[in-house]
Tab-separated table of C-alpha atoms in Angstrom:
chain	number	residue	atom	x	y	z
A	60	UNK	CA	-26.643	6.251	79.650
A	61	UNK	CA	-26.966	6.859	76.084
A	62	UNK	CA	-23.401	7.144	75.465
A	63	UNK	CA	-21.034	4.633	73.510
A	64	UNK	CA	-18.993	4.072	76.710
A	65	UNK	CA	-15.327	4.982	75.302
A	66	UNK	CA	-13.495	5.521	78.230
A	67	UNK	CA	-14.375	2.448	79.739
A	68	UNK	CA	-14.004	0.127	76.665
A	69	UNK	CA	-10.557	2.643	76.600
A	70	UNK	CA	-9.860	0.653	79.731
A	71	UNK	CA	-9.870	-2.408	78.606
A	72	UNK	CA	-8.377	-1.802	74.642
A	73	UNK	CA	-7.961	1.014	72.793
A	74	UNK	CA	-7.253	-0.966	69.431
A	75	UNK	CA	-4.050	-1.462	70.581
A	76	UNK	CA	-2.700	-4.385	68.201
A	77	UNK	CA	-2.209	-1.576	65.029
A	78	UNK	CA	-2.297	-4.689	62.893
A	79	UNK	CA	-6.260	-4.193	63.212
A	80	UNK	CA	-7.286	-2.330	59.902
A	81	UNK	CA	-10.447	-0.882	59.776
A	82	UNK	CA	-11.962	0.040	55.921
A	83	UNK	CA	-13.988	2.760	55.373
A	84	UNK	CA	-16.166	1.538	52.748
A	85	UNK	CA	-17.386	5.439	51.814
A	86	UNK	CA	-17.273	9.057	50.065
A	87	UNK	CA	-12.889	8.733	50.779
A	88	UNK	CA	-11.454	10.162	53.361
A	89	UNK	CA	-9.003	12.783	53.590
A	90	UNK	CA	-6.126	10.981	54.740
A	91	UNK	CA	-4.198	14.459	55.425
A	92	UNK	CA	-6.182	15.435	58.343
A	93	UNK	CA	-4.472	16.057	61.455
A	94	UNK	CA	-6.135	13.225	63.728
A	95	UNK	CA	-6.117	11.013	60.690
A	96	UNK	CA	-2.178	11.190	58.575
A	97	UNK	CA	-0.554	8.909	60.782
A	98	UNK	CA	-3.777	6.273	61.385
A	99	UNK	CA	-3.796	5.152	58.042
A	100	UNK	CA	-3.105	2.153	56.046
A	101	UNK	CA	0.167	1.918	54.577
A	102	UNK	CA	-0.850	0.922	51.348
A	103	UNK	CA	2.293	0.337	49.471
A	104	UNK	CA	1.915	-2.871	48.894
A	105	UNK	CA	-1.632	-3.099	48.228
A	106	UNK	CA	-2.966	-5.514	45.804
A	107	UNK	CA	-5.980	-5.301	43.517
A	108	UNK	CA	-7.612	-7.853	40.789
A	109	UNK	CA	-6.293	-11.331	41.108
A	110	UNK	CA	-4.191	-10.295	43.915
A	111	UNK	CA	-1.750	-7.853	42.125
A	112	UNK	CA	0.274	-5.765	43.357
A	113	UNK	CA	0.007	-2.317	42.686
A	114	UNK	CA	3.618	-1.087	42.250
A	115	UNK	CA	3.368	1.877	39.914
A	116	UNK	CA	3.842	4.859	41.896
A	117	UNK	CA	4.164	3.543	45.132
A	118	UNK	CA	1.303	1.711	45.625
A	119	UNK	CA	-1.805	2.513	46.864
A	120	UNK	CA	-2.718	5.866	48.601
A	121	UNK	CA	-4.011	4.399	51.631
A	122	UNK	CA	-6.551	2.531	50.240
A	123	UNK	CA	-7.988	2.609	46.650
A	124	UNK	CA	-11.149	4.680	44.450
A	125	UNK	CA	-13.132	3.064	43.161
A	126	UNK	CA	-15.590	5.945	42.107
A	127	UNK	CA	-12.813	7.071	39.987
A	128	UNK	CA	-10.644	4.005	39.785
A	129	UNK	CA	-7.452	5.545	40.895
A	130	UNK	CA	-5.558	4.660	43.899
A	131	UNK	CA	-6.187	8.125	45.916
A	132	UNK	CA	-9.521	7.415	47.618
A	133	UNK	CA	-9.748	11.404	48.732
A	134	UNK	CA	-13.328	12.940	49.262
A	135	UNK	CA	-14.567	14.765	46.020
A	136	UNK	CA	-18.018	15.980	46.962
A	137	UNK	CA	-18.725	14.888	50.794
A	138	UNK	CA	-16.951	13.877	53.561
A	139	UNK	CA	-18.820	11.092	55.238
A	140	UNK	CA	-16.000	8.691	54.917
A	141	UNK	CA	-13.509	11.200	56.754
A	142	UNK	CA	-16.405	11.679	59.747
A	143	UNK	CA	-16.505	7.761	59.904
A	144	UNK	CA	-12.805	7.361	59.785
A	145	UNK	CA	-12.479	10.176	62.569
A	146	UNK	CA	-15.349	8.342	64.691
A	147	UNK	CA	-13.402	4.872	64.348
A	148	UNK	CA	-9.594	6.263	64.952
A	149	UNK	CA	-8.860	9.875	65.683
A	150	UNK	CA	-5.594	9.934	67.520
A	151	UNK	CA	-6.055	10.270	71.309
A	152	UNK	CA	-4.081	13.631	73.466
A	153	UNK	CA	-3.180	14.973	69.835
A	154	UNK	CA	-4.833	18.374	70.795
A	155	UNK	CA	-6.830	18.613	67.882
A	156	UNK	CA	-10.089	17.976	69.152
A	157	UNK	CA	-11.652	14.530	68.219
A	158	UNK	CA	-10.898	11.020	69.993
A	159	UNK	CA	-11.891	7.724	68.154
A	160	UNK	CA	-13.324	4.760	69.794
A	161	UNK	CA	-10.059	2.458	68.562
A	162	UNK	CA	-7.066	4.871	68.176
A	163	UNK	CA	-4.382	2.607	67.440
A	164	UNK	CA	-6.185	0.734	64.859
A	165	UNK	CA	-5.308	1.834	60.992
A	166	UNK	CA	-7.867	3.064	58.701
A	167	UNK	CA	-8.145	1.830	55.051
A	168	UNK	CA	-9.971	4.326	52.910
A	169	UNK	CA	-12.067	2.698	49.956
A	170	UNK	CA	-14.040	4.989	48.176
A	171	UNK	CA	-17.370	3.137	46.583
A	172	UNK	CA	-19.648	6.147	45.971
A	173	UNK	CA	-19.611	10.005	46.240
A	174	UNK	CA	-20.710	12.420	43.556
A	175	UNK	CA	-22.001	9.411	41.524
A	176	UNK	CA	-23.277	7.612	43.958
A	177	UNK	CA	-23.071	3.957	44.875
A	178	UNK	CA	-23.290	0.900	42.781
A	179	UNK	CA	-23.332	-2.811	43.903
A	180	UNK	CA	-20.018	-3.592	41.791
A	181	UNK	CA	-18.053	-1.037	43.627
A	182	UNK	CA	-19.394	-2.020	47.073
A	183	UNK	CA	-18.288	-5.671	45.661
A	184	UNK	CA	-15.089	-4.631	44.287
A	185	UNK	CA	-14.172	-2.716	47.346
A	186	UNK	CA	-15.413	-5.764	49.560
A	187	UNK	CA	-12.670	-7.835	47.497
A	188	UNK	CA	-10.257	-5.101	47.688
A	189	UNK	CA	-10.426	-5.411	51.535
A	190	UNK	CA	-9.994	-8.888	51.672
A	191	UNK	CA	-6.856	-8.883	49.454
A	192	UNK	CA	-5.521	-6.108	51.849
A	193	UNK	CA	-5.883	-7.724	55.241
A	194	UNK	CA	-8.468	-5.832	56.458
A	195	UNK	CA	-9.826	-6.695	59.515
A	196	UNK	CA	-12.943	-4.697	59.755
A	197	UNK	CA	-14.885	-2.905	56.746
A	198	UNK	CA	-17.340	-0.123	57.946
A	199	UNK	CA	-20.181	0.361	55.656
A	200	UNK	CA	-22.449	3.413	56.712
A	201	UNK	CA	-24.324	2.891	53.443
A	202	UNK	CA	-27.929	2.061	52.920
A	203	UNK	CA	-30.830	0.861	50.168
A	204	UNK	CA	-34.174	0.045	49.575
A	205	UNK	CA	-33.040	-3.619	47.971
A	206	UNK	CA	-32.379	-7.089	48.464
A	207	UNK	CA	-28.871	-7.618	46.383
A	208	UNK	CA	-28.310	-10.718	46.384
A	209	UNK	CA	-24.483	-10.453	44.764
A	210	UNK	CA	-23.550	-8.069	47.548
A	211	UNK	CA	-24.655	-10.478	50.011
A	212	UNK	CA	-22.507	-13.127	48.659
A	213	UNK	CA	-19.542	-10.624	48.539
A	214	UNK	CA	-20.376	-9.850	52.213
A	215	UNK	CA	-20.291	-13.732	53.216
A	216	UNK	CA	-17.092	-14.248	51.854
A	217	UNK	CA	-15.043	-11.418	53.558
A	218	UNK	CA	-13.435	-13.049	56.466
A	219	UNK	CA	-12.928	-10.568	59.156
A	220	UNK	CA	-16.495	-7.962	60.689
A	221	UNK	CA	-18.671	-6.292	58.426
A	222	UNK	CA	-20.424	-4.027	60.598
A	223	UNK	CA	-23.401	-2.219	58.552
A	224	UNK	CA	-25.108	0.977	59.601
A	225	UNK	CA	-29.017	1.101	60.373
A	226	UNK	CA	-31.461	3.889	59.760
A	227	UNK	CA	-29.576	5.449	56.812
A	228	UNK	CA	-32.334	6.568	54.428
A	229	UNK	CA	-31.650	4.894	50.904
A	230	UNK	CA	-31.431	7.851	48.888
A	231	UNK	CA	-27.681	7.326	48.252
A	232	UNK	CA	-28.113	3.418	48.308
A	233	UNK	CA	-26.994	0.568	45.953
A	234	UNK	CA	-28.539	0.677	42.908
């Protein structure tokens, strides 16, 4: 029974309050896929630094970069962050293959590392972000070698779940 159990924690809740946003602290996602466009974050009114509110152009695109400090948090180099955000809320009878464990949960897309890797100020700044969002949840499948004493201080303060992978080899971790 080495299974996650889905269709029975289905039975009970299937992430069904869709005020429950989930970020993907990641490599972006790709917010266009089929079993991901319409589980996403509105972003429009998202707010960044000091709480402000991002108005040019609409807002945010579903969450924020900060790799590239733009607001389009899309994959450049690997797609880890769509995998996750598939895993946490691909939409359920769509036909297109994948089901994720909370379906009717939104996904906030944060991207903290890709092509240049991670660094402890974007995990922080994206930890922030989240919190001036409403985020909920904030996924980090992200590893290291190193006590960071800063990120654990951003971590503290978030007030919703920060769930953390284990295992991940640190190659790709804070530095």
């Amino acid at each position: 029974d080495s299974d996650i159990d889905a269709p029975e924690a289905w039975g009970i809740n299937e992430g069904t309050n869709s005020s429950v946003i989930v970020v993907v602290l990641d490599t972006g996602v790709a917010y266009f896929h089929p079993d991901l466009i319409n589980q996403m974050w509105d972003g429009s009114n998202c707010q960044y630094r000091e709480n402000n509110v991002l108005l040019v152009s609409g807002g945010c695109n579903h969450g924020y970069d900060f790799e590239m400090n733009d607001k389009t948090p899309l994959p450049t180099s690997y797609y880890h962050g769509t995998h996750v955000a598939g895993t946490i809320v691909a939409k359920k009878n769509n036909a297109k293959g994948l089901i994720g464990v909370a379906p009717n949960s939104k996904i906030m897309a944060v991207t903290v590392g890709g092509s240049t890797g991670l660094t402890t100020i974007n995990a922080i700044k994206s930890i922030n972000f989240a919190s001036q969002n409403g985020a909920s949840i904030i996924n980090a499948s992200w590893g290291g070698f190193y006590y960071d004493q800063s990120l654990k201080d951003a971590i503290s303060t978030f007030p919703g779940l920060f769930v953390a992978s284990a295992g991940n080899d640190g190659d790709q971790g804070l530095n």
